[in-house]
Short mmCIF file of C-alpha atoms in Angstrom, two decimals:
data_model
loop_
_atom_site.label_atom_id
_atom_site.label_comp_id
_atom_site.label_asym_id
_atom_site.label_seq_id
_atom_site.Cartn_x
_atom_site.Cartn_y
_atom_site.Cartn_z
CA MET A 822 132.43 -93.30 67.97
CA ALA A 823 135.79 -92.28 66.07
CA ARG A 824 134.27 -88.93 65.55
CA ARG A 825 133.78 -88.89 69.29
CA GLY A 826 137.46 -90.36 69.63
CA GLY A 827 138.69 -87.40 67.25
CA VAL A 828 136.97 -84.82 69.16
CA ASP A 829 138.23 -86.13 72.61
CA ASP A 830 141.63 -86.46 71.31
CA PHE A 831 141.64 -82.59 69.67
CA TRP A 832 140.46 -81.51 73.13
CA ALA A 833 143.52 -83.53 74.81
CA ARG A 834 145.75 -81.90 72.67
CA TRP A 835 144.58 -78.77 73.19
CA ARG A 836 144.72 -79.19 77.14
CA ARG A 837 148.32 -80.25 76.70
CA SER A 838 149.29 -77.80 74.84
CA ALA A 839 147.82 -74.75 76.91
CA HIS A 840 149.45 -76.55 79.96
CA ARG A 841 152.77 -76.08 78.22
CA ALA A 842 152.04 -72.47 77.42
CA ARG A 843 151.29 -71.91 80.80
CA ILE A 844 154.10 -73.46 82.58
CA GLY A 845 156.33 -71.80 80.21
CA LEU A 846 154.85 -68.29 80.78
CA ARG A 847 155.09 -69.21 84.75
CA ARG A 848 158.81 -70.25 84.33
CA SER A 849 159.68 -67.02 82.24
CA GLY A 850 158.16 -64.82 84.69
CA VAL A 851 159.86 -66.72 87.69
CA ASP A 852 163.54 -66.18 85.87
CA TYR A 853 162.48 -62.43 85.21
CA PHE A 854 161.80 -61.80 88.53
CA ARG A 855 164.98 -63.57 90.08
CA GLY A 856 166.92 -61.59 87.31
CA ASP A 857 167.71 -64.48 85.25
CA GLY A 858 165.10 -64.09 82.10
CA SER A 859 164.31 -61.86 79.34
CA ASP A 860 162.47 -59.12 79.83
CA TRP A 861 160.04 -59.38 76.73
CA ILE A 862 157.11 -60.42 79.28
CA ALA A 863 157.41 -56.46 80.99
CA MET A 864 157.95 -55.08 77.26
CA ALA A 865 154.88 -56.76 76.07
CA GLY A 866 152.64 -55.80 78.81
CA LEU A 867 154.22 -51.93 78.85
CA LEU A 868 153.85 -51.74 75.01
CA LEU A 869 149.96 -52.85 75.48
CA THR A 870 149.50 -49.83 78.03
CA ILE A 871 150.80 -47.15 75.67
CA PRO A 872 147.51 -47.70 73.04
CA ALA A 873 145.36 -48.21 76.13
CA ILE A 874 146.21 -44.86 77.47
CA THR A 875 146.33 -43.44 73.92
CA PHE A 876 143.02 -44.44 73.36
CA ALA A 877 141.66 -43.13 76.97
CA THR A 878 143.26 -39.64 76.45
CA ILE A 879 141.40 -39.34 73.01
CA ALA A 880 138.07 -40.77 74.49
CA SER A 881 138.19 -38.88 77.55
CA PRO A 882 140.97 -36.36 77.88
CA VAL A 883 139.54 -34.34 80.59
CA TRP A 884 139.76 -37.47 82.80
CA ILE A 885 142.86 -39.19 81.39
CA ASP A 886 145.51 -36.56 80.74
CA PRO A 887 148.14 -36.64 77.88
CA ALA A 888 151.27 -36.98 80.73
CA ALA A 889 149.39 -40.20 81.68
CA LEU A 890 152.16 -41.76 79.09
CA ALA A 891 154.86 -41.09 81.47
CA LEU A 892 153.44 -43.97 83.75
CA PRO A 893 154.55 -46.77 81.44
CA ILE A 894 157.93 -44.88 80.80
CA VAL A 895 158.40 -44.73 84.54
CA ALA A 896 157.88 -48.66 84.89
CA GLY A 897 160.09 -49.54 82.08
CA GLY A 898 163.13 -47.58 83.51
CA LEU A 899 162.29 -49.81 86.54
CA LEU A 900 161.60 -53.10 84.98
CA LEU A 901 163.44 -53.05 81.37
CA ARG A 902 167.07 -53.00 80.08
CA PRO A 903 168.42 -49.92 78.07
CA ALA A 904 168.16 -51.46 74.70
CA SER A 905 164.22 -52.37 75.19
CA LEU A 906 163.58 -49.12 77.07
CA LEU A 907 164.51 -47.41 73.57
CA GLY A 908 161.69 -49.42 71.98
CA LEU A 909 159.38 -48.46 74.53
CA TYR A 910 160.56 -44.67 74.50
CA ALA A 911 159.84 -44.68 70.76
CA THR A 912 156.32 -46.12 70.79
CA ALA A 913 155.60 -43.28 73.78
CA ALA A 914 156.55 -40.76 71.23
CA GLY A 915 154.51 -41.94 68.41
CA ALA A 916 151.47 -42.36 70.80
CA LEU A 917 151.95 -38.47 71.95
CA ILE A 918 152.54 -37.37 68.22
CA VAL A 919 148.78 -39.47 67.85
CA GLU A 920 147.26 -37.50 70.63
CA ALA A 921 148.72 -34.08 69.53
CA LEU A 922 147.12 -34.92 65.89
CA THR A 923 143.92 -36.13 67.25
CA LEU A 924 143.27 -33.67 70.11
CA GLY A 925 144.30 -30.67 68.02
CA PRO A 926 146.59 -27.68 68.77
CA TYR A 927 146.89 -27.05 72.40
CA LEU A 928 146.12 -23.23 71.90
CA ASP A 929 142.62 -24.50 71.13
CA GLY A 930 141.15 -25.55 74.49
CA PRO A 931 142.56 -27.50 77.63
CA ALA A 932 143.38 -31.30 78.16
CA ARG A 933 145.46 -31.03 74.96
CA VAL A 934 149.52 -32.44 74.39
CA THR A 935 151.16 -28.91 75.52
CA PRO A 936 154.85 -28.52 75.54
CA GLY A 937 154.97 -29.15 79.25
CA THR A 938 153.37 -32.41 78.57
CA VAL A 939 156.37 -33.72 76.23
CA LEU A 940 158.81 -31.83 78.83
CA VAL A 941 157.25 -34.30 81.56
CA VAL A 942 157.33 -37.27 79.73
CA ALA A 943 160.80 -36.88 78.25
CA ALA A 944 162.32 -36.09 81.91
CA CYS A 945 160.47 -38.93 82.93
CA GLY A 946 162.14 -40.96 80.05
CA PHE A 947 165.86 -39.75 81.04
CA PHE A 948 165.80 -40.41 84.38
CA GLY A 949 164.57 -43.72 83.37
CA LEU A 950 167.04 -44.24 81.01
CA VAL A 951 169.69 -43.39 83.55
CA LEU A 952 168.13 -46.20 86.19
CA ALA A 953 168.29 -48.76 83.50
CA GLN A 954 171.81 -48.16 82.60
CA PHE A 955 173.31 -47.86 85.97
CA ARG A 956 171.42 -51.33 86.57
CA ALA A 957 173.21 -52.68 83.75
CA ARG A 958 176.75 -51.66 84.84
CA VAL A 959 176.25 -53.15 87.82
CA GLY A 960 174.61 -56.23 86.77
CA VAL A 961 171.86 -56.67 89.11
CA PRO A 962 168.45 -56.00 88.20
CA TRP A 963 166.00 -53.90 90.73
CA ARG A 964 164.10 -56.85 91.31
CA ARG A 965 166.96 -58.90 92.40
CA GLY A 966 168.44 -56.31 94.38
CA GLY A 967 166.45 -56.23 96.93
CA THR A 968 167.08 -59.99 97.54
CA MET A 969 170.82 -59.66 97.48
CA LEU A 970 170.57 -57.14 99.99
CA PHE A 971 168.23 -59.51 102.43
CA ASP A 972 170.57 -62.19 101.81
CA LEU A 973 173.56 -60.00 102.49
CA ARG A 974 171.90 -59.01 105.86
CA GLU A 975 170.96 -62.59 106.92
CA ARG A 976 174.76 -63.84 106.18
CA ILE A 977 175.85 -60.99 108.68
CA ARG A 978 173.25 -62.06 111.04
CA VAL A 979 173.90 -65.79 110.84
CA GLN A 980 177.57 -65.11 111.34
CA SER A 981 177.20 -63.25 114.60
CA ALA A 982 175.33 -65.70 115.97
CA LEU A 983 176.92 -66.80 119.48
CA PRO A 984 177.19 -70.63 119.85
CA ARG A 985 175.14 -72.52 122.52
CA LEU A 986 177.12 -72.58 125.77
CA PRO A 987 176.79 -75.50 128.75
CA GLN A 988 174.60 -75.23 131.32
CA GLY A 989 175.79 -72.51 133.81
CA TRP A 990 176.55 -69.99 131.30
CA HIS A 991 174.48 -67.25 129.76
CA ARG A 992 175.35 -65.01 126.64
CA GLU A 993 173.65 -62.54 124.36
CA MET A 994 174.08 -60.14 121.81
CA ALA A 995 172.48 -56.70 120.54
CA LEU A 996 173.20 -54.85 117.50
CA ARG A 997 172.11 -51.54 116.67
CA PRO A 998 173.09 -49.92 113.37
CA ALA A 999 173.46 -46.20 112.88
CA GLY A 1000 170.43 -44.18 111.39
CA GLY A 1001 168.03 -47.47 111.58
CA GLN A 1002 169.93 -49.20 108.76
CA SER A 1003 170.07 -52.79 107.94
CA PHE A 1004 173.59 -53.12 107.88
CA SER A 1005 176.48 -52.23 110.31
CA GLY A 1006 180.10 -51.91 110.54
CA ASP A 1007 179.96 -53.62 113.84
CA PHE A 1008 180.01 -57.48 113.78
CA VAL A 1009 180.57 -60.56 115.97
CA VAL A 1010 182.31 -63.81 115.11
CA ALA A 1011 182.14 -66.57 117.69
CA ALA A 1012 183.03 -70.36 117.79
CA ARG A 1013 183.73 -73.46 120.33
CA THR A 1014 186.95 -74.58 119.62
CA HIS A 1015 189.11 -77.17 121.43
CA GLY A 1016 186.11 -79.96 121.57
CA GLY A 1017 183.81 -77.39 122.87
CA ARG A 1018 185.71 -76.83 125.71
CA THR A 1019 186.98 -73.11 124.51
CA LEU A 1020 184.69 -70.33 123.58
CA GLU A 1021 186.20 -67.65 121.06
CA VAL A 1022 184.41 -64.64 120.41
CA VAL A 1023 185.75 -61.58 118.32
CA LEU A 1024 183.81 -58.30 117.94
CA THR A 1025 185.05 -55.62 115.62
CA ASP A 1026 184.25 -52.54 114.54
CA VAL A 1027 184.93 -51.42 110.79
CA SER A 1028 185.70 -47.83 110.16
CA GLY A 1029 182.78 -46.13 109.04
CA LYS A 1030 178.97 -47.12 109.78
CA GLY A 1031 175.82 -48.46 108.53
CA MET A 1032 175.49 -49.24 104.58
CA ASP A 1033 179.13 -47.76 104.34
CA ALA A 1034 180.72 -49.76 106.44
CA GLY A 1035 178.31 -53.05 105.75
CA SER A 1036 179.99 -54.37 102.73
CA ARG A 1037 183.51 -54.46 104.39
CA ALA A 1038 181.91 -55.60 107.36
CA LEU A 1039 180.52 -58.94 105.55
CA LEU A 1040 184.03 -59.39 103.87
CA LEU A 1041 185.72 -59.17 107.20
CA SER A 1042 183.28 -61.24 108.87
CA GLY A 1043 183.61 -64.23 106.30
CA ALA A 1044 187.54 -64.03 106.72
CA PHE A 1045 187.36 -63.81 110.49
CA GLY A 1046 185.27 -66.43 110.85
CA GLY A 1047 187.60 -68.67 108.74
CA LEU A 1048 190.66 -67.79 110.68
CA LEU A 1049 188.70 -68.20 114.13
CA GLY A 1050 189.98 -71.66 115.50
CA SER A 1051 192.22 -72.27 112.70
CA LEU A 1052 194.80 -70.39 114.32
CA PRO A 1053 196.09 -70.31 118.28
CA PRO A 1054 194.99 -67.38 119.83
CA HIS A 1055 197.51 -65.37 120.36
CA GLY A 1056 197.72 -65.33 116.52
CA PHE A 1057 194.29 -64.43 115.27
CA LEU A 1058 194.67 -60.42 115.77
CA ALA A 1059 198.12 -60.71 113.76
CA ALA A 1060 196.36 -62.44 111.07
CA ALA A 1061 193.62 -60.42 110.83
CA ASN A 1062 195.73 -57.36 110.36
CA GLY A 1063 197.50 -58.67 107.66
CA TYR A 1064 194.31 -59.56 106.03
CA LEU A 1065 193.17 -55.95 106.22
CA LEU A 1066 196.63 -54.58 105.10
CA ARG A 1067 196.44 -56.65 102.00
CA GLN A 1068 192.94 -55.00 101.19
CA ASP A 1069 194.43 -51.57 100.41
CA TRP A 1070 191.11 -50.03 101.52
CA ASP A 1071 191.02 -46.43 101.24
CA GLU A 1072 189.36 -46.82 105.16
CA GLY A 1073 191.07 -49.91 105.65
CA PHE A 1074 191.36 -49.73 109.67
CA ALA A 1075 189.25 -51.56 112.10
CA THR A 1076 189.02 -52.05 116.02
CA SER A 1077 188.61 -55.50 117.56
CA ILE A 1078 188.39 -57.44 120.64
CA HIS A 1079 189.10 -61.00 120.97
CA LEU A 1080 187.82 -63.25 123.81
CA VAL A 1081 189.14 -66.73 124.56
CA LEU A 1082 187.20 -68.24 127.34
CA ASP A 1083 187.43 -71.86 129.21
CA LEU A 1084 183.77 -72.76 130.03
CA ASP A 1085 184.94 -75.24 132.50
CA SER A 1086 187.19 -72.95 134.61
CA GLY A 1087 186.14 -69.57 133.72
CA ASP A 1088 189.26 -68.38 133.16
CA TYR A 1089 190.15 -65.94 130.05
CA GLU A 1090 192.48 -64.18 128.03
CA ILE A 1091 191.39 -60.68 126.13
CA PHE A 1092 193.82 -59.73 123.11
CA SER A 1093 192.48 -56.10 121.71
CA ALA A 1094 193.37 -54.02 118.73
CA GLY A 1095 192.45 -50.36 119.81
CA HIS A 1096 189.27 -51.68 120.85
CA PRO A 1097 187.49 -50.07 124.03
CA PRO A 1098 187.98 -52.31 127.24
CA ALA A 1099 185.77 -55.01 128.35
CA LEU A 1100 184.21 -54.54 131.67
CA GLN A 1101 183.98 -57.26 134.15
CA LEU A 1102 181.54 -57.50 137.09
CA HIS A 1103 182.91 -58.98 140.28
CA ALA A 1104 179.96 -60.73 141.97
CA GLY A 1105 181.86 -60.79 145.29
CA SER A 1106 182.69 -57.07 145.60
CA GLY A 1107 179.96 -55.71 143.09
CA GLN A 1108 182.61 -53.51 141.20
CA TRP A 1109 183.60 -53.22 137.53
CA GLU A 1110 186.60 -53.58 136.50
CA GLU A 1111 188.22 -52.92 132.93
CA LYS A 1112 189.85 -55.51 131.05
CA SER A 1113 191.99 -54.44 128.05
CA GLY A 1114 194.87 -55.99 126.16
CA GLU A 1115 197.63 -54.01 124.35
CA GLY A 1116 197.68 -53.38 120.42
CA PRO A 1117 196.99 -51.06 117.75
CA LEU A 1118 194.39 -50.73 115.06
CA LEU A 1119 194.06 -53.23 112.77
CA GLY A 1120 195.20 -52.38 109.32
CA VAL A 1121 197.41 -49.74 110.22
CA TYR A 1122 201.13 -51.24 110.13
CA ASP A 1123 202.65 -54.45 109.49
CA GLY A 1124 204.04 -56.54 112.50
CA ALA A 1125 201.85 -55.49 115.00
CA GLU A 1126 201.97 -57.43 118.15
CA PHE A 1127 198.95 -57.98 120.44
CA ASP A 1128 199.45 -58.75 124.21
CA ALA A 1129 196.89 -60.26 126.09
CA VAL A 1130 195.10 -59.55 129.83
CA LYS A 1131 194.10 -62.55 131.60
CA GLY A 1132 191.10 -62.77 134.01
CA SER A 1133 188.65 -65.20 135.56
CA LEU A 1134 184.79 -65.43 135.75
CA ALA A 1135 183.74 -66.64 138.97
CA PRO A 1136 179.87 -67.60 139.45
CA GLY A 1137 178.03 -64.27 139.40
CA ASP A 1138 180.34 -62.41 137.39
CA VAL A 1139 179.68 -60.69 133.96
CA LEU A 1140 181.81 -60.12 131.44
CA MET A 1141 180.80 -57.04 128.94
CA LEU A 1142 182.08 -56.60 125.40
CA PHE A 1143 181.23 -53.64 123.09
CA THR A 1144 181.85 -51.14 120.71
CA ASP A 1145 182.61 -47.30 120.95
CA GLY A 1146 179.41 -46.21 119.57
CA LEU A 1147 177.78 -47.41 123.08
CA VAL A 1148 180.14 -45.08 125.14
CA GLU A 1149 181.44 -42.45 122.70
CA ALA A 1150 179.75 -39.63 121.40
CA SER A 1151 180.65 -35.73 120.51
CA ASP A 1152 179.57 -34.69 123.75
CA ARG A 1153 181.11 -37.03 126.01
CA ASP A 1154 184.66 -39.03 126.47
CA ILE A 1155 184.60 -42.55 126.54
CA ALA A 1156 185.39 -42.72 130.23
CA GLU A 1157 181.76 -40.84 130.79
CA GLY A 1158 180.37 -43.33 128.93
CA ILE A 1159 181.78 -46.15 130.76
CA ASP A 1160 180.37 -45.00 133.85
CA ARG A 1161 176.91 -44.28 132.35
CA LEU A 1162 176.80 -48.03 130.66
CA THR A 1163 177.99 -49.42 134.03
CA GLY A 1164 175.31 -47.44 135.90
CA GLU A 1165 172.82 -48.87 133.79
CA ALA A 1166 174.09 -52.28 134.33
CA GLU A 1167 173.78 -52.09 137.79
CA ARG A 1168 169.90 -52.30 137.72
CA TYR A 1169 170.29 -56.00 136.25
CA VAL A 1170 172.72 -57.51 138.86
CA SER A 1171 169.78 -58.38 141.29
CA ALA A 1172 167.21 -59.70 138.64
CA GLY A 1173 170.06 -61.19 136.19
CA PHE A 1174 171.00 -60.02 132.77
CA GLU A 1175 168.75 -61.78 130.95
CA GLY A 1176 167.51 -59.72 127.83
CA ALA A 1177 169.53 -56.85 129.20
CA ALA A 1178 171.94 -56.10 126.14
CA TRP A 1179 169.06 -54.43 123.93
CA HIS A 1180 167.60 -52.65 127.12
CA LEU A 1181 171.30 -51.25 127.86
CA ILE A 1182 171.68 -49.95 124.34
CA GLU A 1183 168.39 -48.33 124.59
CA ALA A 1184 169.48 -46.64 127.77
CA CYS A 1185 172.74 -45.49 126.85
CA ALA A 1186 172.91 -44.95 123.31
CA LYS A 1187 169.33 -44.64 121.67
CA ASP A 1188 169.77 -41.59 119.49
CA VAL A 1189 173.82 -41.93 118.74
CA ASN A 1190 174.27 -41.91 114.78
CA ASP A 1191 177.05 -44.77 114.99
CA ASP A 1192 176.85 -48.35 115.01
CA ARG A 1193 176.40 -49.94 118.26
CA ALA A 1194 176.90 -53.69 119.73
CA LEU A 1195 177.20 -55.28 123.00
CA LEU A 1196 177.95 -58.72 123.99
CA LEU A 1197 177.28 -60.06 127.62
CA LEU A 1198 178.62 -63.16 129.19
CA SER A 1199 177.61 -64.17 132.57
CA ARG A 1200 178.40 -67.17 134.66
CA ARG A 1201 175.29 -68.28 136.65
CA HIS A 1202 175.73 -69.17 140.16
#
């Protein structure tokens, strides 16, 4: 019984040790791929592949070329830190020497280590080291960089979400970045203020487009979201203008349109900072009317003033806010683009504008190399 108990204790201790090792290895792997841990796991794996490739090359040089050593070097450039990468390169160089000595001079036959093989491996190592040094300078490993970009995109998307409106109102937003990218210089911030009675929406077009303007759009959307509802409507664009001026960006200007809508009465005010006009469809007459306040671009000069234009949405009326990428192009001016937009929008007057925002962008500016955004607000009968 004593012997049996000792065996059981041994296996129990072994299982506990194996479990702790497995948990530790898993935790290290998770930390590594999150960008928080050491790269020793990847380093160990790549170091093991080098002798395996060397052995396979010596055993069958026709099938496994000596240049195959470039594979762990390329992987190391993506996975390892610069200091670890130098150790991997030293091991690969040693493997090349072993292969050259074992296979013999390259003039004696094919499948040998040639000067071209050395150049290919060295070139892969050089570019891998450049990538590793760039990642080290930025401070974001490649395995974490994609997650960060995804998080940034989702933050912009969440911040651009429109709040729910009371019954009798419909709202929708469509955003198309330039070149099919995930980031856009156009963004929306919106909130219901005054106890939910008022809808405030700000549509902004940051200078630049796509990825170039995406980082500035993210910063501005957070700042504008904090200002919205914290200031009286007439003070929002003035505060936003001051914020842009303080950033001192090389491309520090933006256009913006600020809508303040009373959801009970349908009355609204529009403040504009160099932005294309809003368009209102009057259900009674079937005519479209341009609505635009007066004001300069944001971030151009201090002390700018922004005057509002007032209006009212009756049952059946529609209000469209959009950025210049939807109506302006190199081969047409903004007036022609607005005419085309209203012409396409006429198709939805009888059937309703549910789902129309995305289709209007497709119809009016599908292949335009600029960010495009369209916001629709309609008051049902």
